[in-house]
PDB file of C-alpha atoms in Angstrom:
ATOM      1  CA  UNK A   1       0.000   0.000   0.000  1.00 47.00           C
ATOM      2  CA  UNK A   2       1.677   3.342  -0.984  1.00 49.00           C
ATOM      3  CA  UNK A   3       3.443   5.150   1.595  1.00 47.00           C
ATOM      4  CA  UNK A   4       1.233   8.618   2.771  1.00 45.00           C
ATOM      5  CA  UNK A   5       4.736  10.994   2.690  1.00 43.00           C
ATOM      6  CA  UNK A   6       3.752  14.305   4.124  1.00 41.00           C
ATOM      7  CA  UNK A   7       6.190  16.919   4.769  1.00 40.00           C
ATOM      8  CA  UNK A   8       6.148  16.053   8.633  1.00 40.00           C
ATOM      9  CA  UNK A   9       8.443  12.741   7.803  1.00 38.00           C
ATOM     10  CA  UNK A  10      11.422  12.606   8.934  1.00 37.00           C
ATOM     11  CA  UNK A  11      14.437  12.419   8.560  1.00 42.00           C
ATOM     12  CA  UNK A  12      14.717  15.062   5.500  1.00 44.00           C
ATOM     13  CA  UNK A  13      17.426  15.192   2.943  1.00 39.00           C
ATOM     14  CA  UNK A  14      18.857  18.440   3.975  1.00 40.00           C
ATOM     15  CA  UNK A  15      19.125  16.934   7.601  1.00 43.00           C
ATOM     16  CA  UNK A  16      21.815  14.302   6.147  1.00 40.00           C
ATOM     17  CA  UNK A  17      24.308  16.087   4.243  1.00 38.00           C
ATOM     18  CA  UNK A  18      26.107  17.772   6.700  1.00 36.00           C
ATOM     19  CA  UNK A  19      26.595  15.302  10.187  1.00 40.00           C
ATOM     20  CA  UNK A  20      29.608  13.323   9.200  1.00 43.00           C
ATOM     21  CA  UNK A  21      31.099  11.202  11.797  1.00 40.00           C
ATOM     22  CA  UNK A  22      33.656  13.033  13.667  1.00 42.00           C
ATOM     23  CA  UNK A  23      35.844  10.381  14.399  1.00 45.00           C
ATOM     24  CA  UNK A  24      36.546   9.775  10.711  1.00 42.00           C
ATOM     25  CA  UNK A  25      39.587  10.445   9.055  1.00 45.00           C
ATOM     26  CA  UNK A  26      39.400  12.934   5.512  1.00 46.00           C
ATOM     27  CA  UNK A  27      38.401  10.463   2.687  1.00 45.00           C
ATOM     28  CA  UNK A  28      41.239   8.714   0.491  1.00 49.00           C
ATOM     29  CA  UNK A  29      41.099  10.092  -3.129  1.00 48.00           C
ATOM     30  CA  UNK A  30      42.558   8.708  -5.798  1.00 46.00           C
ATOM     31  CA  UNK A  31      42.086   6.417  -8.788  1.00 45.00           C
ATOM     32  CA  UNK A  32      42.008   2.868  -7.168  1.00 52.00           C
ATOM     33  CA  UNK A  33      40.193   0.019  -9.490  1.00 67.00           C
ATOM     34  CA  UNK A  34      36.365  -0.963  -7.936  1.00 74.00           C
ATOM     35  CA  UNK A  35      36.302  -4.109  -6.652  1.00 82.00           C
ATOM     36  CA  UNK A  36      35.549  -6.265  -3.488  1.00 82.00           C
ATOM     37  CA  UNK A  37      38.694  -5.567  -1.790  1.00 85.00           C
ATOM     38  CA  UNK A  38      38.017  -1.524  -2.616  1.00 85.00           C
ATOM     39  CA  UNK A  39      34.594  -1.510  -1.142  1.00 87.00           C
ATOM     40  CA  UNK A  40      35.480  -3.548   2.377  1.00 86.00           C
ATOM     41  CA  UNK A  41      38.227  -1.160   2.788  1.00 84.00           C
ATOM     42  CA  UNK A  42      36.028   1.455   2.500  1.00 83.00           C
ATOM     43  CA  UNK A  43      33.006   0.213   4.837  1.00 85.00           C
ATOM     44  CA  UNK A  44      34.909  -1.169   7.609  1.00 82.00           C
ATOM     45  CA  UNK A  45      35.726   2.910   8.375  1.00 74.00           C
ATOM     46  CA  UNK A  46      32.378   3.005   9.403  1.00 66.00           C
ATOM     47  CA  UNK A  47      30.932  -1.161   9.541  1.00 65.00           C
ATOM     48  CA  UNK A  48      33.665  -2.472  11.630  1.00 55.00           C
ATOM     49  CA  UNK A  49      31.503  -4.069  14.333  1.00 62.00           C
ATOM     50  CA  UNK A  50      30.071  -7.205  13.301  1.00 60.00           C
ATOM     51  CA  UNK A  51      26.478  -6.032  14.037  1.00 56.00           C
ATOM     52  CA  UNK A  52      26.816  -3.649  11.398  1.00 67.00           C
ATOM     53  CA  UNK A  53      27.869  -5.865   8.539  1.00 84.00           C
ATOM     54  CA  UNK A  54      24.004  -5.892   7.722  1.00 90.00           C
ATOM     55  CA  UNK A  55      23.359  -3.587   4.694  1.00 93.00           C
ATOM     56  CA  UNK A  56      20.501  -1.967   2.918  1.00 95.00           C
ATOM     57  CA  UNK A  57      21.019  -0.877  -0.511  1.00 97.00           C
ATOM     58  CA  UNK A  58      19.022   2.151  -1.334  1.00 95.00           C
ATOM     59  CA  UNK A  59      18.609   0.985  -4.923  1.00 96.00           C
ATOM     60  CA  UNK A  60      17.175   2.681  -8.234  1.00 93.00           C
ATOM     61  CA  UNK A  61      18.176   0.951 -10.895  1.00 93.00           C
ATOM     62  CA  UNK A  62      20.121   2.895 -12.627  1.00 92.00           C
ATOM     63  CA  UNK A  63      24.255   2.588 -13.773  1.00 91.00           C
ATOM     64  CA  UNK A  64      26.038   3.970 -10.025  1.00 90.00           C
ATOM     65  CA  UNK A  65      23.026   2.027  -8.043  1.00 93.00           C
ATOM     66  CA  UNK A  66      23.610  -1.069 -10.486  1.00 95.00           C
ATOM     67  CA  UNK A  67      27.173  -1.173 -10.189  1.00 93.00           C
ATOM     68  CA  UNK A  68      27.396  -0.377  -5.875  1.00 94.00           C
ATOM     69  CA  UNK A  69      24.874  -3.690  -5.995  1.00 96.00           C
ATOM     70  CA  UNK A  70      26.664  -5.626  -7.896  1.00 96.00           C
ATOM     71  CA  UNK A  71      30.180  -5.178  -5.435  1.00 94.00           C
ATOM     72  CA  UNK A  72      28.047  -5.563  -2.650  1.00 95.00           C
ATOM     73  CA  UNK A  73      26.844  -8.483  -3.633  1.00 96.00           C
ATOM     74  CA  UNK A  74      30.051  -9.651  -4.456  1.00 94.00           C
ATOM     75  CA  UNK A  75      31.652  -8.821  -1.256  1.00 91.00           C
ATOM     76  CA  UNK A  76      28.612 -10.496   0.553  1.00 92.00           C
ATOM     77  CA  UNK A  77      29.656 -13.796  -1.811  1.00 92.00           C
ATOM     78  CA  UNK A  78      33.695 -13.671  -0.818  1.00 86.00           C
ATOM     79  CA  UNK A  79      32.904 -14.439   2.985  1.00 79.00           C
ATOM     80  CA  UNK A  80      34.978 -13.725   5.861  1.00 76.00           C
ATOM     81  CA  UNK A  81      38.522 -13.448   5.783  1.00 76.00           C
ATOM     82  CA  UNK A  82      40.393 -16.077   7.671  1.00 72.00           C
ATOM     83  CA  UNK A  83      40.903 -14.526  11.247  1.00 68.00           C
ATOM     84  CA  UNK A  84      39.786 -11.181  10.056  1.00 69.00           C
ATOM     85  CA  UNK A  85      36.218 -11.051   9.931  1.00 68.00           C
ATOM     86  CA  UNK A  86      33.805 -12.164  12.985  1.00 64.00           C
ATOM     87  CA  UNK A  87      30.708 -11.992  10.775  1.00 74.00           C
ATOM     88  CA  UNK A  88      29.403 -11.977   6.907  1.00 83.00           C
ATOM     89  CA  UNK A  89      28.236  -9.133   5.155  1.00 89.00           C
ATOM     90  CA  UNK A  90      24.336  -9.074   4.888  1.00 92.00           C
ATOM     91  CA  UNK A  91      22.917  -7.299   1.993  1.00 95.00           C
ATOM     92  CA  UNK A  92      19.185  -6.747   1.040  1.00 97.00           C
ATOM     93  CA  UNK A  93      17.851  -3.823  -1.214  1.00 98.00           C
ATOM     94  CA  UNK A  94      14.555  -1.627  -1.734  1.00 97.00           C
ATOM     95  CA  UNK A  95      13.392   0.053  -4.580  1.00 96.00           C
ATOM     96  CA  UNK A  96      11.133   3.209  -4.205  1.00 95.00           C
ATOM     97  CA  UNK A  97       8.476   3.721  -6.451  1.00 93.00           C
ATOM     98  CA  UNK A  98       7.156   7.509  -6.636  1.00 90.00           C
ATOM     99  CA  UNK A  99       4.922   6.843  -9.616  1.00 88.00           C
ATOM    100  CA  UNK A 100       6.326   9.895 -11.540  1.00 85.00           C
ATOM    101  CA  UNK A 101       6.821   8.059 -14.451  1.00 86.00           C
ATOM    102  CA  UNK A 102       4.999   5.913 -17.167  1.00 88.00           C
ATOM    103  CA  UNK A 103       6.931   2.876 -16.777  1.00 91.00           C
ATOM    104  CA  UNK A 104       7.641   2.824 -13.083  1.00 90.00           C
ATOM    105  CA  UNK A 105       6.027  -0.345 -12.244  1.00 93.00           C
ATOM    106  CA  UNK A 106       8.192  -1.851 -15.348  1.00 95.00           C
ATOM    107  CA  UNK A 107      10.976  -0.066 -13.813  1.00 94.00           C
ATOM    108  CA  UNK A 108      10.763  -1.354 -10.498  1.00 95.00           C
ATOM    109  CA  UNK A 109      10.354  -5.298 -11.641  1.00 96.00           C
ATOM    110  CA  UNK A 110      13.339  -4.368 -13.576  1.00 96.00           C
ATOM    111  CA  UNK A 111      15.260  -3.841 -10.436  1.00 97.00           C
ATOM    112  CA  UNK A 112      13.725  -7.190  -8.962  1.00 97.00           C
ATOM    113  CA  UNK A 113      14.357  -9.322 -11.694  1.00 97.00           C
ATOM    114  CA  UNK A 114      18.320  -7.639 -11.212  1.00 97.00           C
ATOM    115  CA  UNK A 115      18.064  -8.535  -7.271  1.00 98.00           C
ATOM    116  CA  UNK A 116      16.798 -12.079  -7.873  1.00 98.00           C
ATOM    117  CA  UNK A 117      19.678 -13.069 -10.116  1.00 97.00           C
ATOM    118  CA  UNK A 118      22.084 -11.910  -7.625  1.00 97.00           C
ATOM    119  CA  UNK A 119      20.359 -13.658  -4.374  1.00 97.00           C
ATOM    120  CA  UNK A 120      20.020 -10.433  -2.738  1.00 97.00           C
ATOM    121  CA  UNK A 121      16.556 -10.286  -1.311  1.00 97.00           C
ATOM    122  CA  UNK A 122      14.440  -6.786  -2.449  1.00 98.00           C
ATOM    123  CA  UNK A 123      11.663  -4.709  -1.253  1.00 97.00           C
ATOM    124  CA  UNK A 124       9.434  -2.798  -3.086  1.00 96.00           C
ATOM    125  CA  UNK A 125       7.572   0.435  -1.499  1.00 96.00           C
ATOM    126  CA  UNK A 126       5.269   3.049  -2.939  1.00 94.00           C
ATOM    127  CA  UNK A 127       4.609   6.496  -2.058  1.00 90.00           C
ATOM    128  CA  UNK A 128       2.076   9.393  -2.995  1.00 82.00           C
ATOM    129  CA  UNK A 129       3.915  12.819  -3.235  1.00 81.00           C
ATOM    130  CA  UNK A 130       2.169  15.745  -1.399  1.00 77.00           C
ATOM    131  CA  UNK A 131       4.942  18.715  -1.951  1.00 72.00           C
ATOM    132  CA  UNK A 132       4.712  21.355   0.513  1.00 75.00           C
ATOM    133  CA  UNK A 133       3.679  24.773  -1.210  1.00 79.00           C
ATOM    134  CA  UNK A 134       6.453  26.356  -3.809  1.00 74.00           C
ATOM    135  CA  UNK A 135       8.401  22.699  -2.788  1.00 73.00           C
ATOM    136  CA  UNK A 136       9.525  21.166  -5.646  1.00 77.00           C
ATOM    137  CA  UNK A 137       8.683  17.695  -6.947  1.00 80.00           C
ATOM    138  CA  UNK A 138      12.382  16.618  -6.798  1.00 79.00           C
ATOM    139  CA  UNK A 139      12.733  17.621  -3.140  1.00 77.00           C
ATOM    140  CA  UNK A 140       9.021  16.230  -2.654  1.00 85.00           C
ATOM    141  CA  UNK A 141      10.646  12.697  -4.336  1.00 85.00           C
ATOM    142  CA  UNK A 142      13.973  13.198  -2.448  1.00 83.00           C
ATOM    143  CA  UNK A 143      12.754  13.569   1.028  1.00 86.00           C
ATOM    144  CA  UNK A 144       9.678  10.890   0.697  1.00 89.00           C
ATOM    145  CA  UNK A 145      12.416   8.090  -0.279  1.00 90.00           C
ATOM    146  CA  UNK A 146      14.447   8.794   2.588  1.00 89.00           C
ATOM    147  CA  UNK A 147      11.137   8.368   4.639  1.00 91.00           C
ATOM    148  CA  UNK A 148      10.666   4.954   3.496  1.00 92.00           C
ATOM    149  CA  UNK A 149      14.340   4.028   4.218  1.00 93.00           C
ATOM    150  CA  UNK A 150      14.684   5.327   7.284  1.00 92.00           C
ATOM    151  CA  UNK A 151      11.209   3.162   8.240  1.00 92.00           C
ATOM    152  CA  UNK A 152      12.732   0.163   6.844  1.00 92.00           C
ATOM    153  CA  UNK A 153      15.947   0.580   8.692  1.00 91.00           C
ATOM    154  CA  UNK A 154      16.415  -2.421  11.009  1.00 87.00           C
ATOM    155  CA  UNK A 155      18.676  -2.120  13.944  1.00 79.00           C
ATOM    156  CA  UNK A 156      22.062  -2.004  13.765  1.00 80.00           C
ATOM    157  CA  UNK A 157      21.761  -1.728   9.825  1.00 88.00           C
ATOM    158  CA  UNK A 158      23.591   0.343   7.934  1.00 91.00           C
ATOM    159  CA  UNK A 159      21.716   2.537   4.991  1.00 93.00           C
ATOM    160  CA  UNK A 160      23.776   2.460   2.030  1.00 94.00           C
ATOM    161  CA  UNK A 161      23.282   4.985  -1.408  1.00 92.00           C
ATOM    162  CA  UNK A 162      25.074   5.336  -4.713  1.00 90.00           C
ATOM    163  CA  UNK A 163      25.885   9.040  -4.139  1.00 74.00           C
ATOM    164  CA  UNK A 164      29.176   9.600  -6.027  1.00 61.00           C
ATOM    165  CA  UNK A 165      31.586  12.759  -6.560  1.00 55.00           C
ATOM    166  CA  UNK A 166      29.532  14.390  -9.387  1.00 56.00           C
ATOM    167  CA  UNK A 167      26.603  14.533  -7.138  1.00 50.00           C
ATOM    168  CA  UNK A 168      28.599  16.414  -4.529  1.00 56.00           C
ATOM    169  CA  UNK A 169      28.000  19.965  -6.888  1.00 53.00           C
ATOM    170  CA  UNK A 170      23.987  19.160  -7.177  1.00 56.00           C
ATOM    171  CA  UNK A 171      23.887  19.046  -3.369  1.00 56.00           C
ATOM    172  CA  UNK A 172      25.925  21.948  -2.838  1.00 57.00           C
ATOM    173  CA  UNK A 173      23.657  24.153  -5.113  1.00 58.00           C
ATOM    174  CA  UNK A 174      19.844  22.709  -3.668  1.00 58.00           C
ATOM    175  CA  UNK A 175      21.526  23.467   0.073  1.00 58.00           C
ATOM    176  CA  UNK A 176      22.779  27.041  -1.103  1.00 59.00           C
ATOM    177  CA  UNK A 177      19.754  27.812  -2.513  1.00 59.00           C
ATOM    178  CA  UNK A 178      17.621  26.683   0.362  1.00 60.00           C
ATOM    179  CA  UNK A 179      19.378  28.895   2.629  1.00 59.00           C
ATOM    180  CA  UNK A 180      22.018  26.387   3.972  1.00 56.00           C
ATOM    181  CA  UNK A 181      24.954  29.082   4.124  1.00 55.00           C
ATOM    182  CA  UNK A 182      28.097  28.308   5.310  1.00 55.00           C
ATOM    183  CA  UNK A 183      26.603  24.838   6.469  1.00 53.00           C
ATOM    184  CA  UNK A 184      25.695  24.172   2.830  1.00 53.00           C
ATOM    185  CA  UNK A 185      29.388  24.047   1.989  1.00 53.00           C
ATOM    186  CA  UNK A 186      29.820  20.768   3.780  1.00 57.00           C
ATOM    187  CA  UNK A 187      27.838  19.163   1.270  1.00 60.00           C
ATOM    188  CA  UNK A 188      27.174  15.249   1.812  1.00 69.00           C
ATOM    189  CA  UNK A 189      29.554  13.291   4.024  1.00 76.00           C
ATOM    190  CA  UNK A 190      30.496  10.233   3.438  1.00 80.00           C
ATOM    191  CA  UNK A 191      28.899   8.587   6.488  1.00 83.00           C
ATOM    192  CA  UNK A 192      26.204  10.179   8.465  1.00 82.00           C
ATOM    193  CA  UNK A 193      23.922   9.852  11.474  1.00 84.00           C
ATOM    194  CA  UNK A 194      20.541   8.521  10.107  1.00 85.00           C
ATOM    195  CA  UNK A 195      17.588   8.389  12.783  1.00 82.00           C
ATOM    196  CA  UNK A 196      19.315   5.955  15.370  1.00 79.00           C
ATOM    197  CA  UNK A 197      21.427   4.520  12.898  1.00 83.00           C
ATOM    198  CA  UNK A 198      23.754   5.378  10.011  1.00 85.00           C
ATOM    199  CA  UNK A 199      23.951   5.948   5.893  1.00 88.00           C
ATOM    200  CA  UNK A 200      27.025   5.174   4.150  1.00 89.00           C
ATOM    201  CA  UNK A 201      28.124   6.853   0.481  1.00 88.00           C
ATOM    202  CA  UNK A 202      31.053   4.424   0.049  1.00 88.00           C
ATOM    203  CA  UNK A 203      31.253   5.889  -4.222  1.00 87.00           C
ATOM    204  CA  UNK A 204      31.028   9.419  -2.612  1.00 80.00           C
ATOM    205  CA  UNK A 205      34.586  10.195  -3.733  1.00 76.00           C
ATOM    206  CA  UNK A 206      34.347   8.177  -7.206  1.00 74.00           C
ATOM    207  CA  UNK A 207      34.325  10.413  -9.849  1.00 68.00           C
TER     208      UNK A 207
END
């Protein structure tokens, strides 16, 4: 049954792109290949404690979504490391539906059909948009999505999005223009507080 997403939801986009985790070192740029190895390196900053190795892909379907699924579910497949790793990663992933397009619904069983091959097991949730007045439909979309994921959040599970570096400049420019100011600058982090848990953006530095 689609999600009612009034503007009283929380939490909001623009309450997630600036609370990085302050005992975090600077992100690690440079031009490393993608792989398995890549991606554990860069969750165990934040997913170090086995009862966060459980992961929930925020996942659209599209090419940076398609390809952060696709290592995850490969890292979930390469097991624990010999006297490394206490526990296995745990992956599962939810599609969001806003009905703004003709071929959602094909859409979304696209992004089943993509879960299904890889074993990972997928959710499907649908909301009805009810912008606030002069709100945009975007930032209607935007903060409705993060209302279903932080509702699906299970403890001690750790939200994870495709954000990468070319998104960094979109964010900058909806915070500036909603007044962020100096704040605004910050942009997104690469892990934030989310509700009572957290959201990791481990592409957020892939350009």
């Amino acid at each position: 049954r689609p999600m009612n997403c009034a503007r009283n939801a929380t939490p909001r986009f623009r309450d997630l792109v600036s609370t990085p985790r302050p005992d975090l070192p600077p992100p690690r740029r440079g031009r490393r290949s993608l792989g398995p190895d890549w991606l554990r390196e860069r969750l165990e900053r934040l997913c170090v404690p086995p009862a966060r190795r459980r992961l929930l892909l925020a996942f659209s379907g599209g090419l940076d979504s398609t390809v952060l699924l696709h290592l995850l579910a490969t890292l979930r497949d390469a097991g624990p490391r010999p006297d490394r790793d206490a526990a296995r990663w745990q992956l599962r992933a939810v599609y969001v539906n806003h009905h703004l397009q003709p071929d959602a619904d094909r859409w979304a069983q696209r992004c089943r059909a993509q879960c299904r091959a890889l074993g990972v097991p997928f959710s499907l949730r649908h909301v009805r948009l009810q912008p606030d007045r002069g709100e945009s439909l975007e930032a209607a979309a935007r903060d409705a999505r993060y209302a279903v994921l932080g509702a699906m959040l299970r403890r001690d599970e750790v939200l994870v999005t495709a954000h990468h570096e070319d998104d960094q400049f979109e964010t900058l420019l909806l915070q500036l223009m909603r007044g962020a100011g100096l704040a605004g600058l910050s942009a997104m982090p690469e892990f934030a507080r989310f509700g009572n848990a957290w959201l990791a953006r481990p592409l957020l530095t892939v350009e």
